[in-house]
PDB file of C-alpha atoms and ligand atoms in Angstrom:
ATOM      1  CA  UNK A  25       6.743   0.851  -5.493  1.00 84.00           C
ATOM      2  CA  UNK A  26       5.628   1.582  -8.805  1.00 91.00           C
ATOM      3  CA  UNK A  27       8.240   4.550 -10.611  1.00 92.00           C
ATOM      4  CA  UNK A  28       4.962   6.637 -11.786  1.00 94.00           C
ATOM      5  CA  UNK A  29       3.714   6.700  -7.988  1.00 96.00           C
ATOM      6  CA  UNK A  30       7.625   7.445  -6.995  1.00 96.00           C
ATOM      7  CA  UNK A  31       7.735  10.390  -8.872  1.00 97.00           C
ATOM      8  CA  UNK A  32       4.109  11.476  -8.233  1.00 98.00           C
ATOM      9  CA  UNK A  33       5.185  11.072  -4.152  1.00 98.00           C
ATOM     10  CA  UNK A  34       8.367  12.949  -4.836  1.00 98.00           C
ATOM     11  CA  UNK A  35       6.697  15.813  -6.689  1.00 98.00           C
ATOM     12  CA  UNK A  36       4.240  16.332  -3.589  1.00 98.00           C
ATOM     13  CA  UNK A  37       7.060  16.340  -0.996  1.00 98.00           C
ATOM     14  CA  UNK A  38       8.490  18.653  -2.507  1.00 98.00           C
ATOM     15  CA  UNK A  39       5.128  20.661  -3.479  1.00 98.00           C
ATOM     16  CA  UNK A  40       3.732  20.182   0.124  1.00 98.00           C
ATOM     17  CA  UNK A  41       6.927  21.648   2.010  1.00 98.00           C
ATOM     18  CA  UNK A  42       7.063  24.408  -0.675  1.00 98.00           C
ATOM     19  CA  UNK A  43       3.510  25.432   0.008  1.00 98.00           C
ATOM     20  CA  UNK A  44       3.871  24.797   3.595  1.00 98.00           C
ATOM     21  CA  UNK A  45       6.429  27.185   4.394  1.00 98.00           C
ATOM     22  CA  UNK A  46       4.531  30.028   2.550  1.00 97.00           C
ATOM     23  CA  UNK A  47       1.546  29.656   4.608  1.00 97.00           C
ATOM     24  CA  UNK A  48       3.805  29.418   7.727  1.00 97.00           C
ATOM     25  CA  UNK A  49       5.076  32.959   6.757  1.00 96.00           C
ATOM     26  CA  UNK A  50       2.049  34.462   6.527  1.00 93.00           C
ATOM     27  CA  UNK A  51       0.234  32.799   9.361  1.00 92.00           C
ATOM     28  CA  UNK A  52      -1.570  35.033  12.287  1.00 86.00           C
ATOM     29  CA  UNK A  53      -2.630  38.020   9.212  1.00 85.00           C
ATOM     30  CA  UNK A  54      -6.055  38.394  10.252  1.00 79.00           C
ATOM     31  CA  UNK A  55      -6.209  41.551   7.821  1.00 79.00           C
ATOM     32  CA  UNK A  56      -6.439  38.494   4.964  1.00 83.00           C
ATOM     33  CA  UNK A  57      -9.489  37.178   6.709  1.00 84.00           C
ATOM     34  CA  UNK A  58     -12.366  36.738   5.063  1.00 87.00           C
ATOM     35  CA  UNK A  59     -16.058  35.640   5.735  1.00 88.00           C
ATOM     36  CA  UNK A  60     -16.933  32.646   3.156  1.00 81.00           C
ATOM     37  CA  UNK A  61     -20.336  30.818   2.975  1.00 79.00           C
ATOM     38  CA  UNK A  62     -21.343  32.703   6.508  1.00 80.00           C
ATOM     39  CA  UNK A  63     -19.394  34.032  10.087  1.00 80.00           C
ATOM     40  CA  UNK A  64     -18.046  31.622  11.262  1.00 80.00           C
ATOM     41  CA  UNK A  65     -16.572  29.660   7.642  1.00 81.00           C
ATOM     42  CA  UNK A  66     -13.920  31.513   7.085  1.00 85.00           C
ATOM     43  CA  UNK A  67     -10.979  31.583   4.066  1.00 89.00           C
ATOM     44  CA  UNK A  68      -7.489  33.980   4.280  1.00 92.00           C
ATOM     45  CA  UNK A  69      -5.488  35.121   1.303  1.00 94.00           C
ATOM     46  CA  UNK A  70      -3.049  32.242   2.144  1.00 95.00           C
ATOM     47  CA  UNK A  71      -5.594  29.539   1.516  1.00 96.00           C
ATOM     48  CA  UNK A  72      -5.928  31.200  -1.737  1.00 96.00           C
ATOM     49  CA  UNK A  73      -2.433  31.970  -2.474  1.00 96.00           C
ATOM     50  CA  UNK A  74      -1.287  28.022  -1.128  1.00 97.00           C
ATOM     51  CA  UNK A  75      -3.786  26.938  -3.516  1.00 97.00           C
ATOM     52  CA  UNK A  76      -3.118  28.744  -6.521  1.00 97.00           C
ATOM     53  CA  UNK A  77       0.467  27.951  -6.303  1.00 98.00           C
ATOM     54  CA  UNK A  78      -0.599  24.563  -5.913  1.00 98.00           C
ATOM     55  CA  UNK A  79      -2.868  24.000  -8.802  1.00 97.00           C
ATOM     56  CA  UNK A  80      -0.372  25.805 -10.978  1.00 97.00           C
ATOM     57  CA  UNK A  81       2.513  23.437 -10.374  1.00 98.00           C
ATOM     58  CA  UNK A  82       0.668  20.433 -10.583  1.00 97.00           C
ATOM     59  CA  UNK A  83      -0.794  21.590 -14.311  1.00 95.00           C
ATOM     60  CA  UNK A  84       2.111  22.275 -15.446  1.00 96.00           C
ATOM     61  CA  UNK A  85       4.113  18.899 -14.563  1.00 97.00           C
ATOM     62  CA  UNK A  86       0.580  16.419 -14.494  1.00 95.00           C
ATOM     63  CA  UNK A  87      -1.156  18.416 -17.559  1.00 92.00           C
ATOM     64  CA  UNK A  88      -3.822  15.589 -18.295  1.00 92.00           C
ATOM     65  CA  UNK A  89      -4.701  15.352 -14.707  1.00 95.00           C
ATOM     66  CA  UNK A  90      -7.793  17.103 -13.345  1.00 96.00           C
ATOM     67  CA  UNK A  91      -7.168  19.016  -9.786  1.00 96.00           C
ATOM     68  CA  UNK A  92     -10.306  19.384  -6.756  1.00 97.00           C
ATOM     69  CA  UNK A  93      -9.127  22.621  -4.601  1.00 97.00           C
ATOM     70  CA  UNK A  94     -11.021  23.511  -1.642  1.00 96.00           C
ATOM     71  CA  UNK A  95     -11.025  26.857  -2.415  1.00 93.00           C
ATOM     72  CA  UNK A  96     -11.470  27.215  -5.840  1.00 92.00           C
ATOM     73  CA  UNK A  97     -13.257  23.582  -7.194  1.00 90.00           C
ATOM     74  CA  UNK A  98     -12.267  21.728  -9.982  1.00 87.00           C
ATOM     75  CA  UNK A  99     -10.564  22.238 -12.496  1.00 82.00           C
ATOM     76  CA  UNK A 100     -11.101  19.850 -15.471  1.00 72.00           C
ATOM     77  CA  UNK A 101      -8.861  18.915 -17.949  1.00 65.00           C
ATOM     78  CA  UNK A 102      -9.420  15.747 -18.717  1.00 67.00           C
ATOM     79  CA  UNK A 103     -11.486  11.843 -17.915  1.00 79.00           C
ATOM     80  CA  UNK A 104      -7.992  10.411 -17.230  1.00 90.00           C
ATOM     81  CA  UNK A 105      -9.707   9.110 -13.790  1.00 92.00           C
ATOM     82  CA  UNK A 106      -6.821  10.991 -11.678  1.00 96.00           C
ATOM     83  CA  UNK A 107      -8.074  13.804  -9.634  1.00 97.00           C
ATOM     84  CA  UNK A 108      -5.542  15.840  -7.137  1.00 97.00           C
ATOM     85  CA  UNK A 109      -7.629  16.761  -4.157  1.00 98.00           C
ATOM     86  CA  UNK A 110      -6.211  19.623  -2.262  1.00 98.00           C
ATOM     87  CA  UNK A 111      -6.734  21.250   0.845  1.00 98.00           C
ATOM     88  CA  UNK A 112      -4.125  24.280   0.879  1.00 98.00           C
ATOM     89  CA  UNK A 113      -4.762  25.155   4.898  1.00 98.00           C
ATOM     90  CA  UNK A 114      -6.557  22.440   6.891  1.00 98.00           C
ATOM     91  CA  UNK A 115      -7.114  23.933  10.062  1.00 97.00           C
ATOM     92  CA  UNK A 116      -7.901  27.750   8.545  1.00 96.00           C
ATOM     93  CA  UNK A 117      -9.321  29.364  12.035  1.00 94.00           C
ATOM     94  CA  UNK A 118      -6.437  28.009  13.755  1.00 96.00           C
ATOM     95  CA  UNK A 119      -3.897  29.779  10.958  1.00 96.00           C
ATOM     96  CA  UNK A 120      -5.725  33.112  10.923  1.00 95.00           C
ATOM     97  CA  UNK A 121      -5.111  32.916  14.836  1.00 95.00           C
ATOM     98  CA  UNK A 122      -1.864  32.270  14.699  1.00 96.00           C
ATOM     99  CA  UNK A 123      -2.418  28.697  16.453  1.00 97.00           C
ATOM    100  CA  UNK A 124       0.721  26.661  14.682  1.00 97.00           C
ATOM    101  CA  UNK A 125      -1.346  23.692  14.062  1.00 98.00           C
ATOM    102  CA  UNK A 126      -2.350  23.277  10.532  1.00 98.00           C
ATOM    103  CA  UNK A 127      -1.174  21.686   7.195  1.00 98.00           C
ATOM    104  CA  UNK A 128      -1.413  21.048   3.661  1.00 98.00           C
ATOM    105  CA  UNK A 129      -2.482  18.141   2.084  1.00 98.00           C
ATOM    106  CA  UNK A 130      -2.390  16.834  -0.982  1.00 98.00           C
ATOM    107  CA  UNK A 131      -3.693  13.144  -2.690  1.00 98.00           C
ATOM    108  CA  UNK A 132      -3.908  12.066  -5.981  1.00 98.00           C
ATOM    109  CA  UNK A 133      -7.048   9.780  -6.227  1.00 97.00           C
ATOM    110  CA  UNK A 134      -7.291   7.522  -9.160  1.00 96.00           C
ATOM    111  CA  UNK A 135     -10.443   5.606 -10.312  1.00 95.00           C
ATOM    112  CA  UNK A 136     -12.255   7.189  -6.866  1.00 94.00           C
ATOM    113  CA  UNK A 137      -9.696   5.603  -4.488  1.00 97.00           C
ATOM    114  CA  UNK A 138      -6.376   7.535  -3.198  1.00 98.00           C
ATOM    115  CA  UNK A 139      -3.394   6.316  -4.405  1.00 98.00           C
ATOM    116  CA  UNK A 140      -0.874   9.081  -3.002  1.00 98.00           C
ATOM    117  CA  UNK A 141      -1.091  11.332  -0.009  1.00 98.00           C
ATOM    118  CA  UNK A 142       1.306  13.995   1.521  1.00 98.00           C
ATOM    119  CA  UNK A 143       0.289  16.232   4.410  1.00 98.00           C
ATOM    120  CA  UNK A 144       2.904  18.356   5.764  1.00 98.00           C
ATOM    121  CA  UNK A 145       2.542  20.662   9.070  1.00 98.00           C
ATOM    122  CA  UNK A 146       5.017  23.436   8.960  1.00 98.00           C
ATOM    123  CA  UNK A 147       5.816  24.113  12.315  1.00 98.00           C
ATOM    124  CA  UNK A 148       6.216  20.827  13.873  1.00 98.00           C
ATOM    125  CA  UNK A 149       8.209  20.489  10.380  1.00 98.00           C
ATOM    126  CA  UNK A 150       6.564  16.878   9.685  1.00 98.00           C
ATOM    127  CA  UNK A 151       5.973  15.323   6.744  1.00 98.00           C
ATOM    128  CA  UNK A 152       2.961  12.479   6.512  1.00 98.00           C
ATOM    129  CA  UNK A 153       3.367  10.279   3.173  1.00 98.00           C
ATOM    130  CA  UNK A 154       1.591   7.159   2.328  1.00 98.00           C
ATOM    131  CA  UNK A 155       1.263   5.216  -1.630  1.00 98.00           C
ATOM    132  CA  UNK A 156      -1.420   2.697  -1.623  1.00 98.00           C
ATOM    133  CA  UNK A 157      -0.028  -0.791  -0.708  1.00 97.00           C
ATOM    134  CA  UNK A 158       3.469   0.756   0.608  1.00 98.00           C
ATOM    135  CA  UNK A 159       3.144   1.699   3.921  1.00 98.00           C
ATOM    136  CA  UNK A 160       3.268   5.446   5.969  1.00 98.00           C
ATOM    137  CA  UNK A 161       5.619   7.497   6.747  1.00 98.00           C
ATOM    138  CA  UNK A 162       6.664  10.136   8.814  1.00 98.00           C
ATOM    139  CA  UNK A 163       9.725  12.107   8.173  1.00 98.00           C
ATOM    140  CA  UNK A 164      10.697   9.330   6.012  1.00 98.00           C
ATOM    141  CA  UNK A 165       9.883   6.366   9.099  1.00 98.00           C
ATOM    142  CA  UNK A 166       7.391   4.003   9.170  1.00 98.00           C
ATOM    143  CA  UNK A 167       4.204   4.484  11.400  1.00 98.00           C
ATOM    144  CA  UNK A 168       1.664   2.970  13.074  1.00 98.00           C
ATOM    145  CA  UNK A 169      -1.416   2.756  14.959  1.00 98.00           C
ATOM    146  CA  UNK A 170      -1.348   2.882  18.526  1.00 98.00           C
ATOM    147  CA  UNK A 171      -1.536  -0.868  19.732  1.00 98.00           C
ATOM    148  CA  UNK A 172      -4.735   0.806  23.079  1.00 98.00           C
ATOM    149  CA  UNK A 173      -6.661  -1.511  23.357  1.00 97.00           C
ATOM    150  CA  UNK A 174      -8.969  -0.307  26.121  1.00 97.00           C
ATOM    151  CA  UNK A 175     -11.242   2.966  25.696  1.00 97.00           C
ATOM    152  CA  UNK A 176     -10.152   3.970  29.298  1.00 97.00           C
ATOM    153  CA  UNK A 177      -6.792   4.244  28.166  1.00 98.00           C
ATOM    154  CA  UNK A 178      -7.802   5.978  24.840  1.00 98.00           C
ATOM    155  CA  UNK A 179      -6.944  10.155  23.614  1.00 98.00           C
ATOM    156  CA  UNK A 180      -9.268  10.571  21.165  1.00 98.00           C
ATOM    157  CA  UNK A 181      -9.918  14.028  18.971  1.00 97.00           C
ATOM    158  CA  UNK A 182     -13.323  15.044  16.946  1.00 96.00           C
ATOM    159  CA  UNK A 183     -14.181  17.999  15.049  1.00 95.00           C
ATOM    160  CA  UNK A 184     -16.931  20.053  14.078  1.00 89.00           C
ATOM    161  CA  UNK A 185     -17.907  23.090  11.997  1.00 81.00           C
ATOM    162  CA  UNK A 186     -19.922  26.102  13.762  1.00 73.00           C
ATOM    163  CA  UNK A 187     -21.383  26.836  10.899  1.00 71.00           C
ATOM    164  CA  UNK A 188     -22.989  23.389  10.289  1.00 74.00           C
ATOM    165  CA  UNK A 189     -25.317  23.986  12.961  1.00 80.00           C
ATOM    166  CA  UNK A 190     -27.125  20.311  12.124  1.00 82.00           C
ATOM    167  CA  UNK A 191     -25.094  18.662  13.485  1.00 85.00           C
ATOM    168  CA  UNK A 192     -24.615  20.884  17.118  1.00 87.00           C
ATOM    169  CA  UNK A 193     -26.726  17.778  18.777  1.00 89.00           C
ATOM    170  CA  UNK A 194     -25.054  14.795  17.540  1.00 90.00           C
ATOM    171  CA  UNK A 195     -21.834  16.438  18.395  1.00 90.00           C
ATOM    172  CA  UNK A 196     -22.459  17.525  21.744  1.00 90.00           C
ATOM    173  CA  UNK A 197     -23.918  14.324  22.789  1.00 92.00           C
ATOM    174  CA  UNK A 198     -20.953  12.091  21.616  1.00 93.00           C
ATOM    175  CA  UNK A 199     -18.959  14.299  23.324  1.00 91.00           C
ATOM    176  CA  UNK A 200     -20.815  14.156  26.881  1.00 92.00           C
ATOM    177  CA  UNK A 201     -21.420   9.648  26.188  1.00 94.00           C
ATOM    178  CA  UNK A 202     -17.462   9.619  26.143  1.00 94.00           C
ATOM    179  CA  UNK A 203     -17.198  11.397  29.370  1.00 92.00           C
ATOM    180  CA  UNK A 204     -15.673   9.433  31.789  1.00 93.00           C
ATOM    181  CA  UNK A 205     -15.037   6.372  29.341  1.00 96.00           C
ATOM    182  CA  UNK A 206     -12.151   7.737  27.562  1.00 97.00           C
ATOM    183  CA  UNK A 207      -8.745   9.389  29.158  1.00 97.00           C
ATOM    184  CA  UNK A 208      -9.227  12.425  27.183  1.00 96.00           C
ATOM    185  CA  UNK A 209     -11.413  14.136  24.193  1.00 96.00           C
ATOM    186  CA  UNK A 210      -9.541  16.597  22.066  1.00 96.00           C
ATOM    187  CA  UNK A 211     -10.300  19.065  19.171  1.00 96.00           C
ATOM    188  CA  UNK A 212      -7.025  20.745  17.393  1.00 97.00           C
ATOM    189  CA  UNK A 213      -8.972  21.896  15.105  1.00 97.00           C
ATOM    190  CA  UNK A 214      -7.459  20.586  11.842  1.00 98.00           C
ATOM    191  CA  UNK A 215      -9.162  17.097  10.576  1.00 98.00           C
ATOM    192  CA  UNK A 216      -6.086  16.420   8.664  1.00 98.00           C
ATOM    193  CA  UNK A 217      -3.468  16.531  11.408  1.00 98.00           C
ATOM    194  CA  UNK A 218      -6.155  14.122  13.548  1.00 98.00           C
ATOM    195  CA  UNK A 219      -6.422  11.306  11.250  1.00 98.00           C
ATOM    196  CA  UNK A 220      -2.279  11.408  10.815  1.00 99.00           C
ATOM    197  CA  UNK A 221      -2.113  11.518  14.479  1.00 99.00           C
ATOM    198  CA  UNK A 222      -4.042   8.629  14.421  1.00 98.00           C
ATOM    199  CA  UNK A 223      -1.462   7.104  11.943  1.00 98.00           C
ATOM    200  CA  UNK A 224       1.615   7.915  14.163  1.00 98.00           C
ATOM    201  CA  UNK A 225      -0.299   6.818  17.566  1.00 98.00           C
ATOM    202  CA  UNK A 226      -0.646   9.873  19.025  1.00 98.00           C
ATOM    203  CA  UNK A 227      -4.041   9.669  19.049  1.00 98.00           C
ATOM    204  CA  UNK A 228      -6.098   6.279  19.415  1.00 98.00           C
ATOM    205  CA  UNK A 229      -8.911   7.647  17.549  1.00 98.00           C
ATOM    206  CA  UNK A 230     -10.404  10.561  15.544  1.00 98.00           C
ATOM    207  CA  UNK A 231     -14.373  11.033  14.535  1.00 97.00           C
ATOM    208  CA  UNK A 232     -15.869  13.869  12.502  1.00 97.00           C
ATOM    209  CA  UNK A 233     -19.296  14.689  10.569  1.00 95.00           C
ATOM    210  CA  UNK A 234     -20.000  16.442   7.331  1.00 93.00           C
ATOM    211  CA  UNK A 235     -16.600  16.283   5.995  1.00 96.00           C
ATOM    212  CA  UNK A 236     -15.464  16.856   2.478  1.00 97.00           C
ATOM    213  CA  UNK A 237     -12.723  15.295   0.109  1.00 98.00           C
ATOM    214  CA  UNK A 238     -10.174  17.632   0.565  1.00 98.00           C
ATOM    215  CA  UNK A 239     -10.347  16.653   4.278  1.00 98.00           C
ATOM    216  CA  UNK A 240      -9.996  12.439   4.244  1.00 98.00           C
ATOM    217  CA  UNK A 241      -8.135  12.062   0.611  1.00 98.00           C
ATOM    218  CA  UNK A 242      -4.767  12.118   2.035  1.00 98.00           C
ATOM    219  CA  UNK A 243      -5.121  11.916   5.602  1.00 98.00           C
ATOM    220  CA  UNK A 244      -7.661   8.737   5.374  1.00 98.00           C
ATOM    221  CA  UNK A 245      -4.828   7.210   2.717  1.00 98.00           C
ATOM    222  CA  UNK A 246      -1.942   7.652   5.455  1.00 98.00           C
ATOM    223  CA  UNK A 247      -3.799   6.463   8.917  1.00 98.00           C
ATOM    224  CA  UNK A 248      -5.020   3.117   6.502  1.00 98.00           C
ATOM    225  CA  UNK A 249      -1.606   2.891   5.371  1.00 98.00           C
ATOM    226  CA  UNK A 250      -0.289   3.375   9.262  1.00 98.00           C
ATOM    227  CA  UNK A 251      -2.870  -0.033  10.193  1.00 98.00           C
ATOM    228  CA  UNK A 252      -5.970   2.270  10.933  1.00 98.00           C
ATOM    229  CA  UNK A 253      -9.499   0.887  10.937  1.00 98.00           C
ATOM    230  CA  UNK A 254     -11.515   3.504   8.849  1.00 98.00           C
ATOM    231  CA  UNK A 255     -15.246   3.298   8.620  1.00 98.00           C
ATOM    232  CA  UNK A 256     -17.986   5.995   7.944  1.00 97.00           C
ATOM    233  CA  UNK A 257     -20.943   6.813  10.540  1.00 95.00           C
ATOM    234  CA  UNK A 258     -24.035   5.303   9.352  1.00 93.00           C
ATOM    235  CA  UNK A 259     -22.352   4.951   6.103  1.00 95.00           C
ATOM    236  CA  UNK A 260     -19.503   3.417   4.544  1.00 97.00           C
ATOM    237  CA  UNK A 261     -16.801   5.323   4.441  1.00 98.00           C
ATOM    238  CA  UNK A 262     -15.876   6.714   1.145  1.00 97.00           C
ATOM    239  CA  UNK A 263     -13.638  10.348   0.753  1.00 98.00           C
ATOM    240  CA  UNK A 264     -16.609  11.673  -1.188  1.00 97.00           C
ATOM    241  CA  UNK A 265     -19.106  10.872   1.863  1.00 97.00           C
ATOM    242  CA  UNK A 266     -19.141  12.885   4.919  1.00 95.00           C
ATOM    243  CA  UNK A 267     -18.520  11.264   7.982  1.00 96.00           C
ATOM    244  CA  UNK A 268     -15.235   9.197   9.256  1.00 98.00           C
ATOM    245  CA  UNK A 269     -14.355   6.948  12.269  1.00 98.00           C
ATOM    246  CA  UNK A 270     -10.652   6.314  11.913  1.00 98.00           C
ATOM    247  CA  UNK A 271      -8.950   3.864  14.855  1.00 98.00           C
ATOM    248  CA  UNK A 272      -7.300   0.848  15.825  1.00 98.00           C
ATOM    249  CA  UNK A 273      -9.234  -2.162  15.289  1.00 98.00           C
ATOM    250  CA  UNK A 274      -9.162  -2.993  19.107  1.00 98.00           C
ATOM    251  CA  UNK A 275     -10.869  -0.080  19.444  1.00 98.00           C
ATOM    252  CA  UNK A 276     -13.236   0.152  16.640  1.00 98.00           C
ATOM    253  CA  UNK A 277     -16.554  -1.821  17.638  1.00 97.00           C
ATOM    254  CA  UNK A 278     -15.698  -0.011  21.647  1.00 97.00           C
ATOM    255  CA  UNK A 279     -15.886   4.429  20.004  1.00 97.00           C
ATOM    256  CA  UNK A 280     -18.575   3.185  17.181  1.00 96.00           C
ATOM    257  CA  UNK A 281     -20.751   1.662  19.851  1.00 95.00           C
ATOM    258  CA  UNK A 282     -20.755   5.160  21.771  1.00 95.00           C
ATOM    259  CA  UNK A 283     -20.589   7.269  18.860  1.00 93.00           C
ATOM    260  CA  UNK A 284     -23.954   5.744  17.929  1.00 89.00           C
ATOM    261  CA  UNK A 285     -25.653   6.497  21.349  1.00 77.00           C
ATOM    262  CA  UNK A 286     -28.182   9.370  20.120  1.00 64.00           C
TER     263      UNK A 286
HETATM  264  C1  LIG B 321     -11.715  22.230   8.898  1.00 84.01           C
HETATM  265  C2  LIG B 321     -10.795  21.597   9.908  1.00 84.01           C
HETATM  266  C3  LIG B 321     -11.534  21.326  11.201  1.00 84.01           C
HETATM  267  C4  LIG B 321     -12.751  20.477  10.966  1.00 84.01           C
HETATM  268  C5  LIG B 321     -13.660  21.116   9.940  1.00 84.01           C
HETATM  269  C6  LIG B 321     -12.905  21.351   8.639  1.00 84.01           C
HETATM  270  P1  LIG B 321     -10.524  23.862   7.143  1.00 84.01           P
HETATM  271  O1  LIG B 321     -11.043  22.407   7.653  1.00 84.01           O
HETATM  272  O2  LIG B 321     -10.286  20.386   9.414  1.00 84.01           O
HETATM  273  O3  LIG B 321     -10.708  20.637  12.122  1.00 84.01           O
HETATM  274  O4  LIG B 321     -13.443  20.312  12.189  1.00 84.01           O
HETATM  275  O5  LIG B 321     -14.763  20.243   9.691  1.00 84.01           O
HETATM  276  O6  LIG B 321     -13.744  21.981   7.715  1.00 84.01           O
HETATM  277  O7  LIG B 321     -11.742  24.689   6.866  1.00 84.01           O
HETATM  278  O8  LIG B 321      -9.666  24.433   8.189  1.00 84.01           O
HETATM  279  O9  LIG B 321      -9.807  23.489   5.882  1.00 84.01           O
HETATM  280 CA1  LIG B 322     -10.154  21.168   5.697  1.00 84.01          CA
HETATM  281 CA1  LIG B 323      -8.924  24.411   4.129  1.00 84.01          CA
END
C-alpha cells in the first residue's frame, strides 16, 4: 500500500471511531430531531455535530482537499480532484430511535473513483476499511463475500426513503417478486451497514434506489474490495448515480433478473 493512502486510512480510523462514539452518546435524543426537506426526512443535532467535527479535522490535516457532507454540502477548497464524502449518521431514523444500528462513513474519492473508505458502527464496535487494490477489512481481518450461490438460500436487505414517494411502486413490487424465492428480505435501515454486510457475508445481497454519494462512497469501496459484484439498476453504477445492486457474482444475473420484474 501506497504511504499517502496509509496515512489517509489511519487518519479515518481514527476520525471514524472518534466521531462514532459521540453519536453513540447522544443517540435516542429525539428533542434534537428535526424535520429536513419534509416529515418523514429527518436530521438530529448529532448528524450536525458528527459532521462538523468531521469536516473540521479533515481541513485542518488535508487543507487542499475539498470535503462533500451530507448535511452541510461541499465545501471547496480546491481542483486537487480529492473529495471526502461524508455521511456523519447513516441510518438517522434508526439513531433518533434509539435503534443501535447506524454508522459513520467516510471515503476519500479521487479523480471520481473511491480510493479510501472507513465505516464504523459504534455499538457492534466494528470497523469496515478498504484502499483501492488492497483488500477489506473488518476489525483489522480480511473479508469476503458470501460464497450462496442459490437465491433460495439467499438474506438479502433493500432500502427505501418515505419521503421519495416515486419510487413506493418499484419498491413494493421487488419486494412481493422475491417472496418465496429468497430465505429472507431485510431492511435495517442504514444503506451503509447493508453494503458492508454484504462485504463480511452476512448478507448475500443489498439493493436500493435514489441513493446519494455519501451513501455508496465508502460502503460500495469496501463490499468491491470484500469480492462484491456492484452494478447500478438500469444504469451503471457510479457513487454519483442513484441506484446500487451489490452481491456475489453467483448471484448477480439470479436478484437483477427479479429486481427488473416491473
Ligand atoms: C438513509 C439510510 C437508509 C436508506 C435511505 C438513506 P440516512 O440514510 O441509509 O437505510 O434506505 O435511502 O437515505 O438519511 O440515515 O443518512
Ligand atoms: Ca445515508
Ligand atoms: Ca445521514
Amino acid at each position: 500500500m501506497e504511504s499517502a493512502d496509509l496515512l489517509v486510512l489511519n487518519f479515518a480510523r481514527g476520525l471514524a471511531r472518534e466521531v462514532g462514539l459521540l453519536a453513540k452518546r447522544r443517540i435516542g435524543n429525539l428533542g434534537w430531531t428535526h424535520n429536513k426537506s419534509g416529515f418523514y426526512d429527518i436530521v438530529t443535532d448529532a448528524d450536525l455535530e458528527v459532521e462538523k467535527v468531521v469536516k473540521s479535522e479533515i481541513s485542518n490535516v488535508f487543507a487542499g482537499d475539498s470535503i462533500l457532507g451530507e448535511e452541510t454540502g461541499e465545501t471547496k477548497t480546491s481542483s486537487n480532484g480529492r473529495v471526502w464524502i461524508v455521511d456523519p449518521i447513516d441510518g438517522t431514523t434508526n439513531f433518533s430511535k434509539g435503534i443501535p444500528h447506524f454508522c459513520v462513513s467516510i471515503a476519500l474519492v479521487v479523480d471520481g473513483t473511491p480510493r479510501v473508505g472507513v465505516v464504523y458502527d459504534p455499538y457492534m464496535d466494528e470497523l469496515y476499511e478498504a484502499v483501492k487494490g488492497n483488500g477489506a477489512f473488518m476489525n483489522g481481518e480480511p473479508i469476503n463475500v458470501s460464497k450462496i450461490s442459490e437465491l433460495k438460500e439467499a438474506i438479502l436487505n433493500t432500502g427505501y426513503q418515505y419521503s421519495a414517494a416515486e419510487y413506493r411502486d418499484i419498491v413494493l413490487k421487488n419486494y412481493v417478486a422475491f417472496f418465496g424465492k429468497v430465505r429472507a428480505i431485510r431492511v435495517f435501515g442504514s444503506a451503509v451497514l447493508d453494503q458492508c454486510y454484504v462485504a463480511n457475508g452476512r448478507i448475500d445481497g443489498f439493493w436500493e434506489y435514489n441513493l446519494k454519494p455519501w451513501d455508496v462512497a465508502a460502503g460500495s469501496l469496501i463490499a468491491k474490495e470484500a469480492g462484491a459484484t456492484i452494478i447500478g439498476i438500469g444504469e451503471d453504477f457510479s457513487i454519483y448515480g442513484k441506484t446500487i445492486l451489490v452481491t456475489n457474482s453467483s448471484l448477480v444475473d439470479k436478484v437483477l433478473e427479479i429486481v427488473n420484474k416491473r
